Amino acid sequence: METKTKLAPTEAEFVQKATRHLDQLRDARKEIHNTEFKTDSRGYQGNLFLSLEAITTKVEPILLKHNLLSLVNEKKTGEKSYEIEMKIMSTETYQYVSAKTSAQVDDVDAQSVRSLHTYATRSLYRQLLALPIDKDDDGVDANYKTISKREEEKKEKKFKPTDSGDLV
């Protein structure tokens, strides 16, 4: 006589719900990966990036189609510190996956906090949904080009005669 171990109904239900949620998430991620994303914004240093609006415009309808919701929660953890958490939750099973990030702002004003929230949310979307990562070097490349351009301008100025014939 063979005995089989049966999961208790609650455990079986949990496994079924978890499996359903992962299937929904997998299907949504597949569809998102077949979606074309184009960098649509320029950062402070002139570097191109994918804006939060561009992400939500394409991602949210796909998540909803697969009965998933994205939820973002911001919590102040210190004078200048914040924690941002994103959950992708199934509307059928209430199971979710989540990711958190913590960051600080230099100034506690509406613009700085909003910028932090936007940057963190973009990052969390990329983590949870494996979005294509745009070239975001935090302005290093643009800064290098700016410094190189300034150095070239300085060299040119040294040898340019002025109206009076003097060198600059």
CSV table of N, CA and C in Angstrom, one decimal, residues 33-153:
chain,number,residue,atom,x,y,z
A,33,HIS,N,8.8,43.0,-22.2
A,33,HIS,CA,10.0,42.9,-23.0
A,33,HIS,C,9.9,43.0,-24.5
A,34,ASN,N,8.7,42.7,-25.0
A,34,ASN,CA,8.4,42.9,-26.4
A,34,ASN,C,7.9,44.3,-26.7
A,35,THR,N,7.9,45.2,-25.8
A,35,THR,CA,7.5,46.5,-26.0
A,35,THR,C,8.7,47.4,-26.2
A,36,GLU,N,8.6,48.3,-27.1
A,36,GLU,CA,9.7,49.2,-27.5
A,36,GLU,C,9.7,50.4,-26.5
A,37,PHE,N,10.8,50.6,-25.9
A,37,PHE,CA,11.0,51.8,-25.0
A,37,PHE,C,12.1,52.7,-25.6
A,38,LYS,N,11.8,54.0,-25.7
A,38,LYS,CA,12.7,55.0,-26.2
A,38,LYS,C,13.0,56.0,-25.1
A,39,THR,N,14.3,56.3,-25.0
A,39,THR,CA,14.7,57.4,-24.1
A,39,THR,C,14.0,58.6,-24.5
A,40,ASP,N,13.4,59.3,-23.6
A,40,ASP,CA,12.6,60.5,-24.0
A,40,ASP,C,12.9,61.8,-23.2
A,41,SER,N,13.9,61.7,-22.3
A,41,SER,CA,14.3,62.9,-21.5
A,41,SER,C,15.8,63.0,-21.4
A,42,ARG,N,16.1,64.2,-21.0
A,42,ARG,CA,17.6,64.5,-20.8
A,42,ARG,C,17.7,64.9,-19.3
A,43,GLY,N,18.8,64.4,-18.7
A,43,GLY,CA,19.1,64.7,-17.3
A,43,GLY,C,19.8,66.0,-17.2
A,44,TYR,N,20.2,66.4,-16.0
A,44,TYR,CA,20.9,67.6,-15.7
A,44,TYR,C,22.2,67.8,-16.5
A,45,GLN,N,22.9,66.7,-16.7
A,45,GLN,CA,24.2,66.8,-17.5
A,45,GLN,C,24.0,66.5,-19.0
A,46,GLY,N,22.7,66.4,-19.4
A,46,GLY,CA,22.4,66.2,-20.8
A,46,GLY,C,22.3,64.7,-21.2
A,47,ASN,N,22.4,63.8,-20.2
A,47,ASN,CA,22.4,62.4,-20.6
A,47,ASN,C,20.9,62.0,-20.8
A,48,LEU,N,20.7,61.1,-21.8
A,48,LEU,CA,19.4,60.6,-22.1
A,48,LEU,C,18.9,59.6,-21.1
A,49,PHE,N,17.6,59.5,-20.8
A,49,PHE,CA,17.1,58.5,-20.0
A,49,PHE,C,15.6,58.3,-20.3
A,50,LEU,N,15.1,57.2,-19.8
A,50,LEU,CA,13.7,56.8,-19.9
A,50,LEU,C,12.9,57.4,-18.7
A,51,SER,N,12.0,58.3,-19.0
A,51,SER,CA,11.3,59.0,-17.9
A,51,SER,C,10.3,58.1,-17.2
A,52,LEU,N,9.9,58.4,-16.0
A,52,LEU,CA,8.9,57.7,-15.3
A,52,LEU,C,7.6,57.7,-16.0
A,53,GLU,N,7.3,58.8,-16.7
A,53,GLU,CA,6.0,58.9,-17.4
A,53,GLU,C,6.0,57.9,-18.6
A,54,ALA,N,7.2,57.8,-19.3
A,54,ALA,CA,7.3,56.8,-20.4
A,54,ALA,C,7.2,55.4,-19.9
A,55,ILE,N,7.7,55.1,-18.8
A,55,ILE,CA,7.6,53.8,-18.2
A,55,ILE,C,6.2,53.4,-17.8
A,56,THR,N,5.5,54.3,-17.1
A,56,THR,CA,4.2,54.0,-16.6
A,56,THR,C,3.2,54.0,-17.8
A,57,THR,N,3.4,54.8,-18.8
A,57,THR,CA,2.5,54.8,-19.9
A,57,THR,C,2.4,53.5,-20.6
A,58,LYS,N,3.6,52.8,-20.7
A,58,LYS,CA,3.7,51.5,-21.4
A,58,LYS,C,3.5,50.3,-20.4
A,59,VAL,N,4.0,50.4,-19.2
A,59,VAL,CA,4.0,49.3,-18.3
A,59,VAL,C,2.6,49.1,-17.6
A,60,GLU,N,2.0,50.1,-17.1
A,60,GLU,CA,0.8,50.0,-16.3
A,60,GLU,C,-0.4,49.3,-17.1
A,61,PRO,N,-0.6,49.7,-18.3
A,61,PRO,CA,-1.7,48.9,-19.0
A,61,PRO,C,-1.4,47.4,-19.2
A,62,ILE,N,-0.1,47.1,-19.3
A,62,ILE,CA,0.2,45.7,-19.4
A,62,ILE,C,0.0,45.0,-18.1
A,63,LEU,N,0.4,45.6,-17.0
A,63,LEU,CA,0.2,45.0,-15.7
A,63,LEU,C,-1.3,44.8,-15.4
A,64,LEU,N,-2.1,45.8,-15.7
A,64,LEU,CA,-3.5,45.7,-15.5
A,64,LEU,C,-4.2,44.6,-16.4
A,65,LYS,N,-3.7,44.5,-17.6
A,65,LYS,CA,-4.2,43.4,-18.5
A,65,LYS,C,-3.9,42.0,-17.8
A,66,HIS,N,-2.9,41.9,-17.1
A,66,HIS,CA,-2.5,40.6,-16.4
A,66,HIS,C,-3.0,40.6,-14.9
A,67,ASN,N,-3.9,41.5,-14.6
A,67,ASN,CA,-4.5,41.5,-13.2
A,67,ASN,C,-3.4,41.8,-12.2
A,68,LEU,N,-2.5,42.7,-12.5
A,68,LEU,CA,-1.5,43.1,-11.6
A,68,LEU,C,-1.5,44.6,-11.4
A,69,LEU,N,-1.2,45.1,-10.2
A,69,LEU,CA,-1.2,46.5,-9.8
A,69,LEU,C,0.2,46.8,-9.3
A,70,SER,N,0.7,48.0,-9.6
A,70,SER,CA,1.9,48.5,-9.0
A,70,SER,C,1.5,49.5,-7.9
A,71,LEU,N,2.1,49.3,-6.7
A,71,LEU,CA,1.9,50.2,-5.6
A,71,LEU,C,3.2,50.7,-5.1
A,72,VAL,N,3.3,52.0,-4.9
A,72,VAL,CA,4.5,52.7,-4.4
A,72,VAL,C,4.2,53.4,-3.1
A,73,ASN,N,5.1,53.1,-2.1
A,73,ASN,CA,4.9,53.7,-0.8
A,73,ASN,C,6.2,54.4,-0.5
A,74,GLU,N,6.1,55.7,0.0
A,74,GLU,CA,7.3,56.5,0.4
A,74,GLU,C,7.2,56.7,1.9
A,75,LYS,N,8.3,56.5,2.6
A,75,LYS,CA,8.3,56.6,4.0
A,75,LYS,C,9.6,57.4,4.4
A,76,LYS,N,9.4,58.5,5.2
A,76,LYS,CA,10.5,59.3,5.7
A,76,LYS,C,11.1,58.5,6.8
A,77,THR,N,12.4,58.3,6.7
A,77,THR,CA,13.1,57.5,7.8
A,77,THR,C,14.1,58.3,8.6
A,78,GLY,N,14.3,59.5,8.2
A,78,GLY,CA,15.2,60.4,8.9
A,78,GLY,C,15.0,61.9,8.4
A,79,GLU,N,15.8,62.8,8.9
A,79,GLU,CA,15.6,64.2,8.5
A,79,GLU,C,15.6,64.4,7.0
A,80,LYS,N,16.6,63.7,6.4
A,80,LYS,CA,16.8,63.8,4.9
A,80,LYS,C,16.7,62.5,4.2
A,81,SER,N,16.3,61.4,5.0
A,81,SER,CA,16.3,60.1,4.4
A,81,SER,C,14.9,59.6,4.1
A,82,TYR,N,14.8,58.8,3.0
A,82,TYR,CA,13.5,58.3,2.6
A,82,TYR,C,13.7,56.8,2.2
A,83,GLU,N,12.6,56.0,2.4
A,83,GLU,CA,12.6,54.7,1.9
A,83,GLU,C,11.4,54.6,0.9
A,84,ILE,N,11.7,54.1,-0.3
A,84,ILE,CA,10.7,53.9,-1.3
A,84,ILE,C,10.5,52.4,-1.5
A,85,GLU,N,9.3,51.9,-1.5
A,85,GLU,CA,9.0,50.5,-1.7
A,85,GLU,C,7.9,50.4,-2.8
A,86,MET,N,8.2,49.5,-3.7
A,86,MET,CA,7.2,49.2,-4.8
A,86,MET,C,6.8,47.7,-4.7
A,87,LYS,N,5.5,47.5,-4.8
A,87,LYS,CA,5.0,46.2,-4.9
A,87,LYS,C,4.2,46.0,-6.2
A,88,ILE,N,4.4,44.8,-6.8
A,88,ILE,CA,3.6,44.4,-7.9
A,88,ILE,C,2.7,43.3,-7.4
A,89,MET,N,1.4,43.6,-7.3
A,89,MET,CA,0.4,42.7,-6.6
A,89,MET,C,-0.6,42.2,-7.5
A,90,SER,N,-1.0,40.9,-7.4
A,90,SER,CA,-2.0,40.3,-8.1
A,90,SER,C,-3.4,40.7,-7.6
A,91,THR,N,-4.3,41.2,-8.4
A,91,THR,CA,-5.6,41.5,-8.0
A,91,THR,C,-6.5,40.3,-7.7
A,92,GLU,N,-6.0,39.1,-8.2
A,92,GLU,CA,-6.7,37.9,-8.0
A,92,GLU,C,-6.3,37.2,-6.7
A,93,THR,N,-5.0,37.1,-6.4
A,93,THR,CA,-4.5,36.3,-5.3
A,93,THR,C,-4.0,37.2,-4.1
A,94,TYR,N,-3.8,38.5,-4.4
A,94,TYR,CA,-3.2,39.4,-3.4
A,94,TYR,C,-1.8,39.1,-3.0
A,95,GLN,N,-1.2,38.2,-3.8
A,95,GLN,CA,0.3,37.9,-3.6
A,95,GLN,C,1.0,39.1,-4.3
A,96,TYR,N,2.2,39.3,-3.8
A,96,TYR,CA,3.0,40.4,-4.4
A,96,TYR,C,4.5,40.1,-4.3
A,97,VAL,N,5.2,40.8,-5.2
A,97,VAL,CA,6.7,40.9,-5.2
A,97,VAL,C,7.0,42.3,-4.8
A,98,SER,N,8.1,42.6,-4.1
A,98,SER,CA,8.4,43.9,-3.8
A,98,SER,C,9.9,44.2,-3.8
A,99,ALA,N,10.2,45.4,-3.9
A,99,ALA,CA,11.6,45.9,-3.8
A,99,ALA,C,11.6,47.2,-3.1
A,100,LYS,N,12.7,47.5,-2.4
A,100,LYS,CA,12.9,48.7,-1.6
A,100,LYS,C,14.2,49.4,-2.0
A,101,THR,N,14.2,50.7,-1.8
A,101,THR,CA,15.4,51.4,-2.0
A,101,THR,C,15.4,52.6,-1.0
A,102,SER,N,16.6,52.9,-0.5
A,102,SER,CA,16.7,54.1,0.5
A,102,SER,C,17.6,55.1,-0.1
A,103,ALA,N,17.3,56.4,0.2
A,103,ALA,CA,18.2,57.4,-0.3
A,103,ALA,C,18.0,58.7,0.5
A,104,GLN,N,18.9,59.6,0.3
A,104,GLN,CA,18.8,60.9,1.0
A,104,GLN,C,18.8,62.0,0.0
A,105,VAL,N,18.2,63.1,0.5
A,105,VAL,CA,18.1,64.3,-0.3
A,105,VAL,C,19.1,65.3,0.3
A,106,ASP,N,19.6,66.3,-0.5
A,106,ASP,CA,20.5,67.3,0.0
A,106,ASP,C,19.7,68.4,0.7
A,107,ASP,N,18.6,68.7,0.1
A,107,ASP,CA,17.6,69.7,0.7
A,107,ASP,C,16.3,69.1,0.8
A,108,VAL,N,15.6,69.3,1.9
A,108,VAL,CA,14.3,68.8,2.1
A,108,VAL,C,13.3,69.8,1.6
A,109,ASP,N,13.1,69.9,0.3
A,109,ASP,CA,12.1,70.7,-0.3
A,109,ASP,C,11.3,69.9,-1.3
A,110,ALA,N,10.2,70.4,-1.8
A,110,ALA,CA,9.3,69.6,-2.6
A,110,ALA,C,10.0,69.0,-3.8
A,111,GLN,N,10.8,69.9,-4.5
A,111,GLN,CA,11.5,69.5,-5.7
A,111,GLN,C,12.5,68.3,-5.5
A,112,SER,N,13.3,68.4,-4.4
A,112,SER,CA,14.3,67.4,-4.2
A,112,SER,C,13.6,66.1,-3.8
A,113,VAL,N,12.6,66.1,-3.0
A,113,VAL,CA,11.9,64.9,-2.6
A,113,VAL,C,11.2,64.3,-3.8
A,114,ARG,N,10.6,65.1,-4.6
A,114,ARG,CA,9.9,64.6,-5.8
A,114,ARG,C,10.9,63.9,-6.8
A,115,SER,N,12.1,64.6,-6.9
A,115,SER,CA,13.1,64.0,-7.8
A,115,SER,C,13.6,62.7,-7.3
A,116,LEU,N,13.8,62.6,-6.0
A,116,LEU,CA,14.2,61.3,-5.3
A,116,LEU,C,13.1,60.2,-5.6
A,117,HIS,N,11.9,60.6,-5.4
A,117,HIS,CA,10.8,59.7,-5.5
A,117,HIS,C,10.7,59.1,-7.0
A,118,THR,N,10.9,60.1,-7.9
A,118,THR,CA,10.8,59.7,-9.4
A,118,THR,C,12.0,58.8,-9.7
A,119,TYR,N,13.2,59.1,-9.3
A,119,TYR,CA,14.4,58.3,-9.6
A,119,TYR,C,14.2,56.9,-9.0
A,120,ALA,N,13.8,56.9,-7.7
A,120,ALA,CA,13.7,55.6,-7.0
A,120,ALA,C,12.6,54.7,-7.7
A,121,THR,N,11.5,55.3,-8.1
A,121,THR,CA,10.4,54.6,-8.7
A,121,THR,C,10.9,54.0,-10.0
A,122,ARG,N,11.6,54.8,-10.8
A,122,ARG,CA,12.1,54.3,-12.1
A,122,ARG,C,13.0,53.1,-11.8
A,123,SER,N,13.9,53.2,-10.9
A,123,SER,CA,14.8,52.1,-10.5
A,123,SER,C,14.1,50.9,-10.0
A,124,LEU,N,13.0,51.1,-9.3
A,124,LEU,CA,12.3,49.9,-8.8
A,124,LEU,C,11.5,49.2,-9.9
A,125,TYR,N,11.0,50.0,-10.8
A,125,TYR,CA,10.3,49.4,-12.0
A,125,TYR,C,11.3,48.5,-12.7
A,126,ARG,N,12.5,49.1,-12.9
A,126,ARG,CA,13.6,48.3,-13.6
A,126,ARG,C,13.9,47.0,-12.9
A,127,GLN,N,14.0,47.1,-11.6
A,127,GLN,CA,14.4,45.9,-10.8
A,127,GLN,C,13.3,44.8,-10.8
A,128,LEU,N,12.1,45.2,-10.6
A,128,LEU,CA,11.0,44.3,-10.5
A,128,LEU,C,10.5,43.7,-11.8
A,129,LEU,N,10.6,44.5,-12.9
A,129,LEU,CA,10.1,44.1,-14.2
A,129,LEU,C,11.3,43.8,-15.2
A,130,ALA,N,12.5,43.9,-14.8
A,130,ALA,CA,13.7,43.8,-15.6
A,130,ALA,C,13.5,44.6,-16.9
A,131,LEU,N,13.2,45.9,-16.7
A,131,LEU,CA,13.1,46.8,-17.9
A,131,LEU,C,14.4,46.9,-18.5
A,132,PRO,N,14.4,47.2,-19.8
A,132,PRO,CA,15.7,47.5,-20.5
A,132,PRO,C,16.4,48.7,-19.8
A,133,ILE,N,17.6,48.6,-19.5
A,133,ILE,CA,18.3,49.7,-18.8
A,133,ILE,C,18.8,50.7,-19.8
A,134,ASP,N,18.4,51.9,-19.6
A,134,ASP,CA,19.0,53.0,-20.5
A,134,ASP,C,20.3,53.4,-20.0
A,135,LYS,N,21.1,54.0,-20.9
A,135,LYS,CA,22.4,54.5,-20.5
A,135,LYS,C,22.3,55.6,-19.5
A,136,ASP,N,22.6,55.3,-18.2
A,136,ASP,CA,22.4,56.3,-17.2
A,136,ASP,C,23.7,56.3,-16.4
A,137,ASP,N,24.6,57.1,-16.8
A,137,ASP,CA,26.0,57.2,-16.1
A,137,ASP,C,26.0,58.3,-15.1
A,138,ASP,N,24.9,58.7,-14.6
A,138,ASP,CA,24.8,59.8,-13.7
A,138,ASP,C,25.6,61.1,-14.1
A,139,GLY,N,25.6,61.3,-15.5
A,139,GLY,CA,26.2,62.5,-16.0
A,139,GLY,C,27.7,62.4,-16.2
A,140,VAL,N,28.3,61.3,-15.9
A,140,VAL,CA,29.8,61.2,-16.0
A,140,VAL,C,30.2,61.5,-17.4
A,141,ASP,N,29.6,60.9,-18.4
A,141,ASP,CA,30.0,61.1,-19.8
A,141,ASP,C,29.8,62.5,-20.2
A,142,ALA,N,28.6,63.1,-19.9
A,142,ALA,CA,28.3,64.5,-20.2
A,142,ALA,C,29.3,65.4,-19.5
A,143,ASN,N,29.6,65.1,-18.3
A,143,ASN,CA,30.6,66.0,-17.5
A,143,ASN,C,32.0,65.9,-18.2
A,144,TYR,N,32.4,64.7,-18.6
A,144,TYR,CA,33.7,64.5,-19.2
A,144,TYR,C,33.7,65.4,-20.5
A,145,LYS,N,32.7,65.3,-21.3
A,145,LYS,CA,32.6,66.1,-22.6
A,145,LYS,C,32.7,67.6,-22.3
A,146,THR,N,32.0,68.0,-21.2
A,146,THR,CA,32.0,69.4,-20.8
A,146,THR,C,33.4,69.9,-20.4
A,147,ILE,N,34.0,69.1,-19.6
A,147,ILE,CA,35.4,69.4,-19.2
A,147,ILE,C,36.3,69.4,-20.4
A,148,SER,N,36.2,68.4,-21.2
A,148,SER,CA,37.1,68.4,-22.4
A,148,SER,C,36.9,69.6,-23.3
A,149,LYS,N,35.6,70.0,-23.5
A,149,LYS,CA,35.3,71.2,-24.3
A,149,LYS,C,35.9,72.4,-23.7
A,150,ARG,N,35.8,72.6,-22.3
A,150,ARG,CA,36.3,73.7,-21.7
A,150,ARG,C,37.8,73.8,-21.8
A,151,GLU,N,38.5,72.6,-21.7
A,151,GLU,CA,39.9,72.6,-21.9
A,151,GLU,C,40.3,73.0,-23.3
A,152,GLU,N,39.6,72.6,-24.3
A,152,GLU,CA,39.8,72.9,-25.7
A,152,GLU,C,39.6,74.4,-25.9
A,153,GLU,N,38.6,75.0,-25.3
A,153,GLU,CA,38.3,76.4,-25.4
A,153,GLU,C,39.4,77.2,-24.7
